[in-house]
PDB file of C-alpha atoms and ligand atoms in Angstrom:
ATOM      1  CA  MET A   1       0.000   0.000   0.000  1.00  0.00           C
ATOM      2  CA  LYS A   2       1.008   3.627  -0.314  1.00  0.00           C
ATOM      3  CA  ILE A   3       1.358   5.039   3.199  1.00  0.00           C
ATOM      4  CA  GLY A   4       2.167   8.542   4.483  1.00  0.00           C
ATOM      5  CA  ILE A   5       3.406   8.807   8.081  1.00  0.00           C
ATOM      6  CA  ILE A   6       3.423  12.093   9.979  1.00  0.00           C
ATOM      7  CA  GLY A   7       5.991  11.848  12.769  1.00  0.00           C
ATOM      8  CA  THR A   8       9.258   9.903  12.789  1.00  0.00           C
ATOM      9  CA  GLY A   9       9.621   9.569  16.548  1.00  0.00           C
ATOM     10  CA  ALA A  10       9.564   6.370  18.567  1.00  0.00           C
ATOM     11  CA  ILE A  11       6.356   5.024  17.028  1.00  0.00           C
ATOM     12  CA  GLY A  12       6.300   6.699  13.580  1.00  0.00           C
ATOM     13  CA  SER A  13       9.844   5.589  12.751  1.00  0.00           C
ATOM     14  CA  THR A  14       9.228   2.010  13.905  1.00  0.00           C
ATOM     15  CA  LEU A  15       6.054   1.837  11.826  1.00  0.00           C
ATOM     16  CA  ALA A  16       7.816   3.318   8.782  1.00  0.00           C
ATOM     17  CA  LYS A  17      10.645   0.799   9.034  1.00  0.00           C
ATOM     18  CA  LYS A  18       8.405  -2.228   9.551  1.00  0.00           C
ATOM     19  CA  LEU A  19       5.787  -1.265   6.984  1.00  0.00           C
ATOM     20  CA  SER A  20       8.357  -0.474   4.324  1.00  0.00           C
ATOM     21  CA  ALA A  21      10.158  -3.762   5.072  1.00  0.00           C
ATOM     22  CA  ALA A  22       6.788  -5.486   4.566  1.00  0.00           C
ATOM     23  CA  GLY A  23       6.646  -4.139   1.013  1.00  0.00           C
ATOM     24  CA  ASN A  24       4.611  -0.956   1.387  1.00  0.00           C
ATOM     25  CA  GLU A  25       5.594   2.330  -0.265  1.00  0.00           C
ATOM     26  CA  VAL A  26       6.128   4.615   2.722  1.00  0.00           C
ATOM     27  CA  LYS A  27       6.777   8.334   2.875  1.00  0.00           C
ATOM     28  CA  VAL A  28       7.435  10.227   6.083  1.00  0.00           C
ATOM     29  CA  THR A  29       7.554  13.753   7.412  1.00  0.00           C
ATOM     30  CA  ASN A  30       8.514  15.511  10.646  1.00  0.00           C
ATOM     31  CA  THR A  31       9.437  19.072  11.638  1.00  0.00           C
ATOM     32  CA  ARG A  32      13.075  18.981  10.428  1.00  0.00           C
ATOM     33  CA  ASP A  33      14.666  20.555   7.381  1.00  0.00           C
ATOM     34  CA  MET A  34      14.532  18.455   4.184  1.00  0.00           C
ATOM     35  CA  ALA A  35      18.194  17.402   4.292  1.00  0.00           C
ATOM     36  CA  THR A  36      17.824  15.991   7.820  1.00  0.00           C
ATOM     37  CA  LEU A  37      14.465  14.413   6.975  1.00  0.00           C
ATOM     38  CA  LYS A  38      15.990  12.708   3.908  1.00  0.00           C
ATOM     39  CA  GLU A  39      18.667  11.104   6.088  1.00  0.00           C
ATOM     40  CA  ILE A  40      16.065   9.899   8.591  1.00  0.00           C
ATOM     41  CA  ALA A  41      13.777   8.602   5.841  1.00  0.00           C
ATOM     42  CA  ALA A  42      16.605   6.723   4.110  1.00  0.00           C
ATOM     43  CA  GLY A  43      17.363   4.915   7.373  1.00  0.00           C
ATOM     44  CA  LEU A  44      13.748   3.791   7.525  1.00  0.00           C
ATOM     45  CA  GLY A  45      13.473   2.614   3.936  1.00  0.00           C
ATOM     46  CA  ALA A  46      11.034   5.467   3.264  1.00  0.00           C
ATOM     47  CA  GLU A  47      10.814   8.591   1.097  1.00  0.00           C
ATOM     48  CA  ALA A  48      11.074  12.039   2.665  1.00  0.00           C
ATOM     49  CA  ALA A  49       8.085  14.326   2.046  1.00  0.00           C
ATOM     50  CA  THR A  50       6.943  17.763   3.119  1.00  0.00           C
ATOM     51  CA  ILE A  51       3.887  17.924   5.346  1.00  0.00           C
ATOM     52  CA  LYS A  52       1.869  18.957   2.256  1.00  0.00           C
ATOM     53  CA  ASP A  53       3.132  16.075   0.110  1.00  0.00           C
ATOM     54  CA  VAL A  54       2.985  13.322   2.707  1.00  0.00           C
ATOM     55  CA  VAL A  55      -0.820  13.216   2.433  1.00  0.00           C
ATOM     56  CA  LYS A  56      -0.845  13.155  -1.405  1.00  0.00           C
ATOM     57  CA  ASP A  57      -1.151   9.998  -3.541  1.00  0.00           C
ATOM     58  CA  VAL A  58      -1.418   7.613  -0.574  1.00  0.00           C
ATOM     59  CA  GLU A  59      -4.039   5.092   0.551  1.00  0.00           C
ATOM     60  CA  VAL A  60      -3.307   5.380   4.272  1.00  0.00           C
ATOM     61  CA  ILE A  61      -2.141   8.310   6.398  1.00  0.00           C
ATOM     62  CA  ILE A  62      -0.808   7.576   9.884  1.00  0.00           C
ATOM     63  CA  PHE A  63      -0.556  10.446  12.365  1.00  0.00           C
ATOM     64  CA  SER A  64       2.014   9.706  15.065  1.00  0.00           C
ATOM     65  CA  ILE A  65       2.758  12.976  16.815  1.00  0.00           C
ATOM     66  CA  PRO A  66       2.353  14.243  20.396  1.00  0.00           C
ATOM     67  CA  PHE A  67      -1.278  14.915  21.304  1.00  0.00           C
ATOM     68  CA  LYS A  68      -0.753  18.635  21.841  1.00  0.00           C
ATOM     69  CA  GLY A  69       0.843  18.931  18.384  1.00  0.00           C
ATOM     70  CA  TYR A  70      -2.331  18.400  16.324  1.00  0.00           C
ATOM     71  CA  LYS A  71      -3.468  21.974  16.698  1.00  0.00           C
ATOM     72  CA  ASP A  72      -0.124  23.112  15.207  1.00  0.00           C
ATOM     73  CA  LEU A  73      -0.581  21.080  12.024  1.00  0.00           C
ATOM     74  CA  PRO A  74      -1.491  23.076   8.905  1.00  0.00           C
ATOM     75  CA  LYS A  75      -5.217  23.893   8.999  1.00  0.00           C
ATOM     76  CA  ASN A  76      -7.248  21.721   6.630  1.00  0.00           C
ATOM     77  CA  ILE A  77      -4.314  19.373   6.139  1.00  0.00           C
ATOM     78  CA  LEU A  78      -6.740  16.718   4.842  1.00  0.00           C
ATOM     79  CA  GLN A  79      -8.925  19.057   2.790  1.00  0.00           C
ATOM     80  CA  ASP A  80      -7.880  17.660  -0.592  1.00  0.00           C
ATOM     81  CA  VAL A  81      -7.519  14.067   0.594  1.00  0.00           C
ATOM     82  CA  SER A  82     -10.174  11.691  -0.757  1.00  0.00           C
ATOM     83  CA  GLN A  83     -12.613  10.193   1.772  1.00  0.00           C
ATOM     84  CA  GLU A  84     -11.387   6.745   0.729  1.00  0.00           C
ATOM     85  CA  VAL A  85      -7.969   7.441   2.188  1.00  0.00           C
ATOM     86  CA  ILE A  86      -7.747   5.788   5.592  1.00  0.00           C
ATOM     87  CA  ILE A  87      -6.680   8.040   8.448  1.00  0.00           C
ATOM     88  CA  MET A  88      -5.026   6.281  11.383  1.00  0.00           C
ATOM     89  CA  ASP A  89      -3.858   7.825  14.615  1.00  0.00           C
ATOM     90  CA  THR A  90      -1.502   6.459  17.280  1.00  0.00           C
ATOM     91  CA  SER A  91      -1.738   9.289  19.790  1.00  0.00           C
ATOM     92  CA  ASN A  92      -2.398   9.337  23.534  1.00  0.00           C
ATOM     93  CA  TYR A  93      -3.129  12.214  25.855  1.00  0.00           C
ATOM     94  CA  TYR A  94      -0.878  12.784  28.855  1.00  0.00           C
ATOM     95  CA  PRO A  95      -1.633  15.961  30.836  1.00  0.00           C
ATOM     96  CA  PHE A  96       1.916  16.129  32.270  1.00  0.00           C
ATOM     97  CA  ARG A  97       3.240  16.329  28.689  1.00  0.00           C
ATOM     98  CA  ASP A  98       0.364  17.837  26.685  1.00  0.00           C
ATOM     99  CA  GLY A  99      -1.122  20.253  29.269  1.00  0.00           C
ATOM    100  CA  GLU A 100      -4.805  21.083  29.599  1.00  0.00           C
ATOM    101  CA  LEU A 101      -6.570  21.128  26.232  1.00  0.00           C
ATOM    102  CA  ALA A 102      -9.781  23.047  25.658  1.00  0.00           C
ATOM    103  CA  GLY A 103     -12.441  20.930  23.968  1.00  0.00           C
ATOM    104  CA  LEU A 104     -11.152  17.538  25.144  1.00  0.00           C
ATOM    105  CA  GLU A 105     -13.409  17.135  28.157  1.00  0.00           C
ATOM    106  CA  GLY A 106     -16.332  14.769  27.634  1.00  0.00           C
ATOM    107  CA  LYS A 107     -14.842  13.243  24.464  1.00  0.00           C
ATOM    108  CA  THR A 108     -12.602  10.295  23.794  1.00  0.00           C
ATOM    109  CA  GLU A 109      -9.090  11.336  22.813  1.00  0.00           C
ATOM    110  CA  SER A 110      -9.744  10.102  19.290  1.00  0.00           C
ATOM    111  CA  GLU A 111     -13.020  11.996  18.908  1.00  0.00           C
ATOM    112  CA  TYR A 112     -11.094  15.155  19.847  1.00  0.00           C
ATOM    113  CA  ILE A 113      -8.388  14.420  17.232  1.00  0.00           C
ATOM    114  CA  SER A 114     -11.024  13.492  14.674  1.00  0.00           C
ATOM    115  CA  GLU A 115     -12.643  16.906  15.164  1.00  0.00           C
ATOM    116  CA  ILE A 116      -9.321  18.723  14.701  1.00  0.00           C
ATOM    117  CA  LEU A 117      -8.558  16.770  11.522  1.00  0.00           C
ATOM    118  CA  GLY A 118     -12.134  17.109  10.280  1.00  0.00           C
ATOM    119  CA  ARG A 119     -12.219  13.402   9.434  1.00  0.00           C
ATOM    120  CA  PRO A 120     -13.174  10.059  10.951  1.00  0.00           C
ATOM    121  CA  ILE A 121     -10.050   8.310  12.210  1.00  0.00           C
ATOM    122  CA  ILE A 122      -9.003   4.816  13.187  1.00  0.00           C
ATOM    123  CA  LYS A 123      -7.348   4.568  16.605  1.00  0.00           C
ATOM    124  CA  VAL A 124      -4.569   2.009  16.344  1.00  0.00           C
ATOM    125  CA  PHE A 125      -1.019   1.399  17.606  1.00  0.00           C
ATOM    126  CA  ASN A 126      -1.761   3.604  20.618  1.00  0.00           C
ATOM    127  CA  ASN A 127      -1.751   0.786  23.175  1.00  0.00           C
ATOM    128  CA  ILE A 128       1.594  -0.774  22.389  1.00  0.00           C
ATOM    129  CA  LEU A 129       4.865   0.514  23.810  1.00  0.00           C
ATOM    130  CA  GLU A 130       7.668   1.465  21.452  1.00  0.00           C
ATOM    131  CA  TYR A 131       9.838  -1.365  22.814  1.00  0.00           C
ATOM    132  CA  THR A 132       7.063  -3.894  22.275  1.00  0.00           C
ATOM    133  CA  LEU A 133       6.396  -2.679  18.726  1.00  0.00           C
ATOM    134  CA  LYS A 134      10.089  -2.791  17.869  1.00  0.00           C
ATOM    135  CA  ASN A 135      11.069  -6.061  19.497  1.00  0.00           C
ATOM    136  CA  LYS A 136       8.165  -8.320  20.313  1.00  0.00           C
ATOM    137  CA  GLY A 137       6.417  -8.932  17.006  1.00  0.00           C
ATOM    138  CA  LYS A 138       5.823 -12.553  15.962  1.00  0.00           C
ATOM    139  CA  ALA A 139       4.588 -14.343  12.867  1.00  0.00           C
ATOM    140  CA  ALA A 140       0.824 -14.912  12.606  1.00  0.00           C
ATOM    141  CA  GLY A 141      -0.219 -18.046  14.463  1.00  0.00           C
ATOM    142  CA  GLU A 142       2.914 -18.140  16.638  1.00  0.00           C
ATOM    143  CA  GLU A 143       2.372 -18.892  20.330  1.00  0.00           C
ATOM    144  CA  GLY A 144       2.086 -15.813  22.594  1.00  0.00           C
ATOM    145  CA  ARG A 145       1.564 -13.235  19.835  1.00  0.00           C
ATOM    146  CA  ILE A 146       0.701  -9.884  21.438  1.00  0.00           C
ATOM    147  CA  ALA A 147      -2.435  -8.053  20.245  1.00  0.00           C
ATOM    148  CA  VAL A 148      -3.290  -4.433  19.521  1.00  0.00           C
ATOM    149  CA  SER A 149      -6.845  -3.094  19.564  1.00  0.00           C
ATOM    150  CA  ILE A 150      -8.447  -1.047  16.813  1.00  0.00           C
ATOM    151  CA  ALA A 151     -11.320   1.385  17.293  1.00  0.00           C
ATOM    152  CA  GLY A 152     -13.183   3.256  14.592  1.00  0.00           C
ATOM    153  CA  ASP A 153     -16.487   3.705  12.821  1.00  0.00           C
ATOM    154  CA  ASN A 154     -15.552   2.356   9.388  1.00  0.00           C
ATOM    155  CA  GLU A 155     -15.326  -1.442   9.138  1.00  0.00           C
ATOM    156  CA  ILE A 156     -13.393  -1.410   5.864  1.00  0.00           C
ATOM    157  CA  HIS A 157     -10.832   1.019   7.263  1.00  0.00           C
ATOM    158  CA  LYS A 158     -10.501  -1.114  10.401  1.00  0.00           C
ATOM    159  CA  LYS A 159      -9.840  -4.186   8.269  1.00  0.00           C
ATOM    160  CA  VAL A 160      -6.973  -2.415   6.499  1.00  0.00           C
ATOM    161  CA  ALA A 161      -5.617  -1.275   9.882  1.00  0.00           C
ATOM    162  CA  ALA A 162      -5.711  -4.906  11.046  1.00  0.00           C
ATOM    163  CA  GLU A 163      -3.725  -5.965   7.955  1.00  0.00           C
ATOM    164  CA  LEU A 164      -1.043  -3.366   8.697  1.00  0.00           C
ATOM    165  CA  VAL A 165      -0.873  -4.396  12.362  1.00  0.00           C
ATOM    166  CA  ASP A 166      -0.435  -8.012  11.241  1.00  0.00           C
ATOM    167  CA  GLN A 167       2.442  -6.925   8.989  1.00  0.00           C
ATOM    168  CA  THR A 168       4.181  -5.409  12.030  1.00  0.00           C
ATOM    169  CA  GLY A 169       3.932  -8.721  13.918  1.00  0.00           C
ATOM    170  CA  PHE A 170       0.846  -8.412  16.108  1.00  0.00           C
ATOM    171  CA  ASP A 171      -2.681  -9.751  16.382  1.00  0.00           C
ATOM    172  CA  THR A 172      -5.688  -7.437  16.516  1.00  0.00           C
ATOM    173  CA  VAL A 173      -8.912  -7.087  18.456  1.00  0.00           C
ATOM    174  CA  ASP A 174     -11.837  -4.979  17.265  1.00  0.00           C
ATOM    175  CA  ALA A 175     -12.491  -2.456  20.058  1.00  0.00           C
ATOM    176  CA  GLY A 176     -15.712  -1.112  18.541  1.00  0.00           C
ATOM    177  CA  ILE A 177     -16.606   2.396  17.442  1.00  0.00           C
ATOM    178  CA  LEU A 178     -14.568   5.527  18.149  1.00  0.00           C
ATOM    179  CA  ALA A 179     -16.898   6.543  20.973  1.00  0.00           C
ATOM    180  CA  GLU A 180     -15.814   3.327  22.738  1.00  0.00           C
ATOM    181  CA  SER A 181     -12.100   4.018  22.249  1.00  0.00           C
ATOM    182  CA  TRP A 182     -11.750   5.205  25.872  1.00  0.00           C
ATOM    183  CA  ARG A 183     -11.392   1.472  26.573  1.00  0.00           C
ATOM    184  CA  GLN A 184      -7.864   1.541  25.125  1.00  0.00           C
ATOM    185  CA  GLU A 185      -6.707   4.903  26.460  1.00  0.00           C
ATOM    186  CA  PRO A 186      -3.845   5.257  28.987  1.00  0.00           C
ATOM    187  CA  GLY A 187      -4.687   3.807  32.407  1.00  0.00           C
ATOM    188  CA  THR A 188      -7.030   1.095  31.121  1.00  0.00           C
ATOM    189  CA  PRO A 189      -6.351  -2.659  31.401  1.00  0.00           C
ATOM    190  CA  ALA A 190      -5.879  -2.748  27.606  1.00  0.00           C
ATOM    191  CA  TYR A 191      -3.191  -0.065  27.556  1.00  0.00           C
ATOM    192  CA  CYS A 192       0.352  -1.271  26.967  1.00  0.00           C
ATOM    193  CA  THR A 193      -0.121  -4.449  28.986  1.00  0.00           C
ATOM    194  CA  GLU A 194       1.145  -6.899  26.334  1.00  0.00           C
ATOM    195  CA  LEU A 195      -1.868  -9.209  26.150  1.00  0.00           C
ATOM    196  CA  ASN A 196      -2.784 -11.816  23.588  1.00  0.00           C
ATOM    197  CA  ALA A 197      -5.997 -11.376  21.590  1.00  0.00           C
ATOM    198  CA  ALA A 198      -8.261 -13.284  23.996  1.00  0.00           C
ATOM    199  CA  GLU A 199      -6.836 -11.425  27.018  1.00  0.00           C
ATOM    200  CA  LEU A 200      -7.058  -8.068  25.267  1.00  0.00           C
ATOM    201  CA  LYS A 201     -10.709  -8.657  24.432  1.00  0.00           C
ATOM    202  CA  GLN A 202     -11.402  -9.294  28.128  1.00  0.00           C
ATOM    203  CA  ALA A 203      -9.341  -6.258  29.147  1.00  0.00           C
ATOM    204  CA  LEU A 204     -11.337  -3.982  26.837  1.00  0.00           C
ATOM    205  CA  ALA A 205     -14.581  -5.319  28.302  1.00  0.00           C
ATOM    206  CA  ALA A 206     -13.280  -4.888  31.868  1.00  0.00           C
ATOM    207  CA  ALA A 207     -12.473  -1.152  31.460  1.00  0.00           C
ATOM    208  CA  GLU A 208     -14.578   1.066  33.696  1.00  0.00           C
ATOM    209  CA  LYS A 209     -15.556   4.458  32.333  1.00  0.00           C
ATOM    210  CA  GLY A 210     -13.998   7.403  34.162  1.00  0.00           C
ATOM    211  CA  LYS A 211     -11.382   5.371  36.051  1.00  0.00           C
ATOM    212  CA  ALA A 212      -8.462   5.538  33.629  1.00  0.00           C
ATOM    213  CA  PRO A 213      -7.240   9.155  34.046  1.00  0.00           C
ATOM    214  CA  ALA A 214      -6.400   8.701  37.763  1.00  0.00           C
ATOM    215  CA  ILE A 215      -4.649   5.389  37.019  1.00  0.00           C
ATOM    216  CA  ARG A 216      -2.765   6.961  34.074  1.00  0.00           C
ATOM    217  CA  ASP A 217      -1.523   9.797  36.299  1.00  0.00           C
ATOM    218  CA  PHE A 218      -0.590   7.362  39.098  1.00  0.00           C
ATOM    219  CA  ILE A 219       1.493   5.321  36.643  1.00  0.00           C
ATOM    220  CA  ILE A 220       3.302   8.361  35.250  1.00  0.00           C
ATOM    221  CA  ASN A 221       4.037   9.567  38.766  1.00  0.00           C
ATOM    222  CA  LYS A 222       5.400   6.150  39.653  1.00  0.00           C
ATOM    223  CA  PHE A 223       7.607   6.056  36.532  1.00  0.00           C
ATOM    224  CA  GLN A 224       8.954   9.524  37.293  1.00  0.00           C
ATOM    225  CA  ASN A 225       9.926   8.368  40.793  1.00  0.00           C
ATOM    226  CA  PHE A 226      11.757   5.278  39.544  1.00  0.00           C
ATOM    227  CA  SER A 227      15.525   5.746  39.647  1.00  0.00           C
ATOM    228  CA  PRO A 228      16.902   4.856  37.191  1.00  0.00           C
ATOM    229  CA  PHE A 229      13.974   5.063  34.738  1.00  0.00           C
ATOM    230  CA  PRO A 230      11.946   1.816  34.769  1.00  0.00           C
ATOM    231  CA  SER A 231      12.904  -1.072  32.533  1.00  0.00           C
ATOM    232  CA  HIS A 232      10.442  -2.206  29.880  1.00  0.00           C
ATOM    233  CA  GLU A 233       9.344  -5.131  32.064  1.00  0.00           C
ATOM    234  CA  GLU A 234       8.796  -2.801  35.027  1.00  0.00           C
ATOM    235  CA  MET A 235       6.660  -0.537  32.847  1.00  0.00           C
ATOM    236  CA  VAL A 236       4.456  -3.374  31.634  1.00  0.00           C
ATOM    237  CA  ASP A 237       4.162  -4.805  35.183  1.00  0.00           C
ATOM    238  CA  THR A 238       3.208  -1.376  36.558  1.00  0.00           C
ATOM    239  CA  ASN A 239       0.624  -0.857  33.816  1.00  0.00           C
ATOM    240  CA  ARG A 240      -0.929  -4.256  34.527  1.00  0.00           C
ATOM    241  CA  SER A 241      -0.950  -3.931  38.276  1.00  0.00           C
ATOM    242  CA  ALA A 242      -2.258  -0.334  38.404  1.00  0.00           C
ATOM    243  CA  ALA A 243      -4.996  -1.062  35.873  1.00  0.00           C
ATOM    244  CA  ALA A 244      -6.020  -4.004  38.066  1.00  0.00           C
ATOM    245  CA  GLY A 245      -6.521  -1.551  40.950  1.00  0.00           C
ATOM    246  CA  ASN A 246      -3.182  -1.710  42.771  1.00  0.00           C
ATOM    247  CA  LEU A 247      -2.426   1.971  43.327  1.00  0.00           C
ATOM    248  CA  LYS A 248       0.236   1.640  46.014  1.00  0.00           C
TER     249      LYS A 248
HETATM  250  N1  LIG B 301       6.412   6.096  22.656  1.00  0.00           N
HETATM  251  C1  LIG B 301       5.528   5.121  22.856  1.00  0.00           C
HETATM  252  O1  LIG B 301       5.854   4.046  23.424  1.00  0.00           O
HETATM  253  C2  LIG B 301       4.112   5.280  22.334  1.00  0.00           C
HETATM  254  C3  LIG B 301       3.310   4.141  22.225  1.00  0.00           C
HETATM  255  C4  LIG B 301       2.035   4.234  21.656  1.00  0.00           C
HETATM  256  C5  LIG B 301       1.551   5.476  21.270  1.00  0.00           C
HETATM  257  N2  LIG B 301       2.319   6.592  21.429  1.00  0.00           N
HETATM  258  C6  LIG B 301       1.719   7.886  21.030  1.00  0.00           C
HETATM  259  O2  LIG B 301       2.038   8.098  19.650  1.00  0.00           O
HETATM  260  C7  LIG B 301       2.334   9.499  19.411  1.00  0.00           C
HETATM  261  C8  LIG B 301       3.788   9.603  18.937  1.00  0.00           C
HETATM  262  O3  LIG B 301       4.587   9.113  19.989  1.00  0.00           O
HETATM  263  P1  LIG B 301       6.178   9.035  19.888  1.00  0.00           P
HETATM  264  O4  LIG B 301       6.643   8.431  21.162  1.00  0.00           O
HETATM  265  O5  LIG B 301       6.575   8.424  18.590  1.00  0.00           O
HETATM  266  O6  LIG B 301       6.542  10.597  19.874  1.00  0.00           O
HETATM  267  P2  LIG B 301       7.946  11.276  19.637  1.00  0.00           P
HETATM  268  O7  LIG B 301       9.039  10.255  19.757  1.00  0.00           O
HETATM  269  O8  LIG B 301       7.984  12.484  20.499  1.00  0.00           O
HETATM  270  O9  LIG B 301       7.888  11.725  18.106  1.00  0.00           O
HETATM  271  C9  LIG B 301       6.958  12.643  17.661  1.00  0.00           C
HETATM  272  C10 LIG B 301       7.191  12.903  16.194  1.00  0.00           C
HETATM  273  O10 LIG B 301       6.187  13.813  15.751  1.00  0.00           O
HETATM  274  C11 LIG B 301       6.804  14.792  14.930  1.00  0.00           C
HETATM  275  N3  LIG B 301       5.983  15.994  14.917  1.00  0.00           N
HETATM  276  C12 LIG B 301       5.541  16.731  15.972  1.00  0.00           C
HETATM  277  N4  LIG B 301       4.807  17.769  15.544  1.00  0.00           N
HETATM  278  C13 LIG B 301       4.775  17.679  14.185  1.00  0.00           C
HETATM  279  C14 LIG B 301       4.203  18.470  13.158  1.00  0.00           C
HETATM  280  N5  LIG B 301       3.492  19.572  13.439  1.00  0.00           N
HETATM  281  N6  LIG B 301       4.386  18.089  11.884  1.00  0.00           N
HETATM  282  C15 LIG B 301       5.124  16.987  11.575  1.00  0.00           C
HETATM  283  N7  LIG B 301       5.699  16.192  12.509  1.00  0.00           N
HETATM  284  C16 LIG B 301       5.522  16.542  13.789  1.00  0.00           C
HETATM  285  C17 LIG B 301       8.153  14.994  15.561  1.00  0.00           C
HETATM  286  O11 LIG B 301       9.001  15.641  14.641  1.00  0.00           O
HETATM  287  P3  LIG B 301      10.551  15.904  14.946  1.00  0.00           P
HETATM  288  O12 LIG B 301      11.231  14.562  14.852  1.00  0.00           O
HETATM  289  O13 LIG B 301      10.964  16.812  13.865  1.00  0.00           O
HETATM  290  O14 LIG B 301      10.625  16.494  16.321  1.00  0.00           O
HETATM  291  C18 LIG B 301       8.538  13.553  15.880  1.00  0.00           C
HETATM  292  O15 LIG B 301       9.128  12.938  14.763  1.00  0.00           O
HETATM  293  C19 LIG B 301       2.102  10.204  20.754  1.00  0.00           C
HETATM  294  O16 LIG B 301       0.823  10.767  20.782  1.00  0.00           O
HETATM  295  C20 LIG B 301       2.249   9.093  21.794  1.00  0.00           C
HETATM  296  O17 LIG B 301       1.497   9.336  22.958  1.00  0.00           O
HETATM  297  C21 LIG B 301       3.593   6.517  21.925  1.00  0.00           C
END
């Protein structure tokens, strides 16, 4: 497929590398000058593109930038993009990093982003840590394959998202419509807890509305008080235990 990725950070770069290795035509953009972007893109097996060009002549656009950065994107960035182009988003909201954002209250994070972009989006790759995405992919059918959940209102777009997730080495679980995507936001049992598909399905069902923000903030506080910074295993263990109600 032809894929445009906005953001070449921890997640965007890993996706670019894996999806281009899987045979997709990938172009990427970030905030750097073109010479620097070209070097980054070459290392990922992707083409460098300006923010205007990254959304042109592609079938899928993946936004992978910090949550507070969406309002700084060019206005109407998707104005000339056909409705058939699938818009995916990996972002998560963290108040300690993104600050208070007017208009977010009462909405799922993805509904808020969808409003800014003026388009329905597919929430995917948000509940997998960079380390997991980079290092823990397995072939389809292999024992212990970790799963990622996908939320969105368009079944065809979700199917394509599932195919791309599979190409990166992970199973998928349908998490329902975008309005239900709070079930995979930070602080939920489904968030970065490295579950297989059956476990992830249960975790999504077990999420309790309104509980996640306090758990999310507890986890971040705990990570910030780790010295040195927590290992990957400690992060996953903390996510699992806090989401299960252990807030000590
Ligand atoms: N890290 C994780 O483990 C993880 C896991 C799942 C989901 N997520 C979520 O996925 C999103 C990306 O996370 P990340 O860790 O990859 O972030 P990151 O490492 O901070 O990278 C962010 C990328 O976005 C680019 N960017 C920011 N504003 C931009 C703009 N206006 N136009 C073009 N590019 C822009 C940055 O460009 P420059 O390189 O030029 O600065 C950078 O390449 C976040 O919302 C995060 O919460 C992260």
